[in-house]
Amino acid sequence: MTSPYDIDEIFPQDAAGPVRLPRRQAGNSPQGLTVTLLADYTLRSRAWLPSGAIVALLAEAGVSEAGARTAISRLARRGVLEGHRRGRRSSYRLTPAAAAFLVVGGSAIVSPAGTRPWDEQWTLIAFSLPQEEGTLRRGLRSQLRWMGYAPLYDGLWISPHDVSEKTKSRLAELTLGTLTVFRARHVELDAAIRRNPLDAWDTADIARQYESFIRRWTATLPRAVAGQIIGADAVRARTEVMDTYRRLPILDPQLPARLLPPGWLREPARNLFTAVYDGLAEAAQDHVRAVASRYAEGKLAGIGAHTVADLVTGFS
């Protein structure tokens, strides 16, 4: 459980995990926006938000009232949100399972890349599942994607990293057919018959994604740091920068530096994301609190923006 959203919004051929958070849709997804809002301002405390406040905040992002209420209802049915009613007023918060999912996933997404030297060994996971076990196959592919593996061939997945205890535990939790894990070195063959392990990843496309992110957010940074983005604009921008950035570390397999093209933009993109996300935190938090207070009967507690450093440590 490492993804704060469905894997198939990043890799459409892979399926969701056990907590069915919303898929990416064309344009802004009301369900995705709802999860992002609650995660950005209540993840640490799992604070209750009045449904009217959630609807109002989503309206500022262009979601209709009907669309917002439908999104809340569907997320509750999926086990992402839980609700309670007092008189005519209802409130919602993240369920414990969804919050735990988001904490782990958030930490994985925003943590800096490791710098350990590479031993030139590749980890390979080979598996065989019956064709009729489609759900199981998609679930395994999902888990492997989140652990940084990519398919060199259909049933052979690869990573330059050693098998961690966490990876072993995740694989042990899965009900599988036949699975083999081993470490090996790559042997160069004639170019006409070989497939390089790097071919499992489209590094050129990943580089373009980083370039696009940096172009989009470089102009926003000075205004965010100077406090020129406030109110609903701060919430919208903070939601968008998270929504955009969180895909990049999953697309990027954290390959050793020696395997990457010169000028790889992983760290510049992460630094830019951190500066924008943290720079907008106070203004966005103040606006969410103000909107929520208009729909609350009493004083609301636990609404607050976290920083990237909070996510990295899992709020510990």
XYZ file of C-alpha atoms in Angstrom, residues 29 33 44 67 71 77 81 103 116-117 123 132 157 160 180 197 229 244 255 257 263 279 281 288 315:
25
model
C -11.677 14.636 -11.209
C -9.865 16.781 -5.836
C -2.347 14.367 10.232
C -20.774 16.700 -8.799
C -17.995 12.486 -5.342
C -19.006 3.823 -0.538
C -14.372 8.606 3.591
C 0.671 8.697 4.652
C 23.955 4.678 -2.473
C 26.497 3.467 -5.073
C 16.758 -7.482 -9.406
C -8.063 -16.315 -16.147
C 9.991 -7.299 -14.182
C 18.331 -1.789 -10.359
C 10.912 -16.171 -8.595
C 17.388 -3.425 -19.213
C -1.173 33.997 -4.003
C 0.970 17.183 -11.002
C 17.683 4.656 -11.638
C 22.850 8.297 -11.778
C 21.285 16.863 -16.529
C 5.303 28.322 0.179
C 0.816 26.220 2.881
C -9.667 26.179 4.156
C 4.264 12.775 10.544
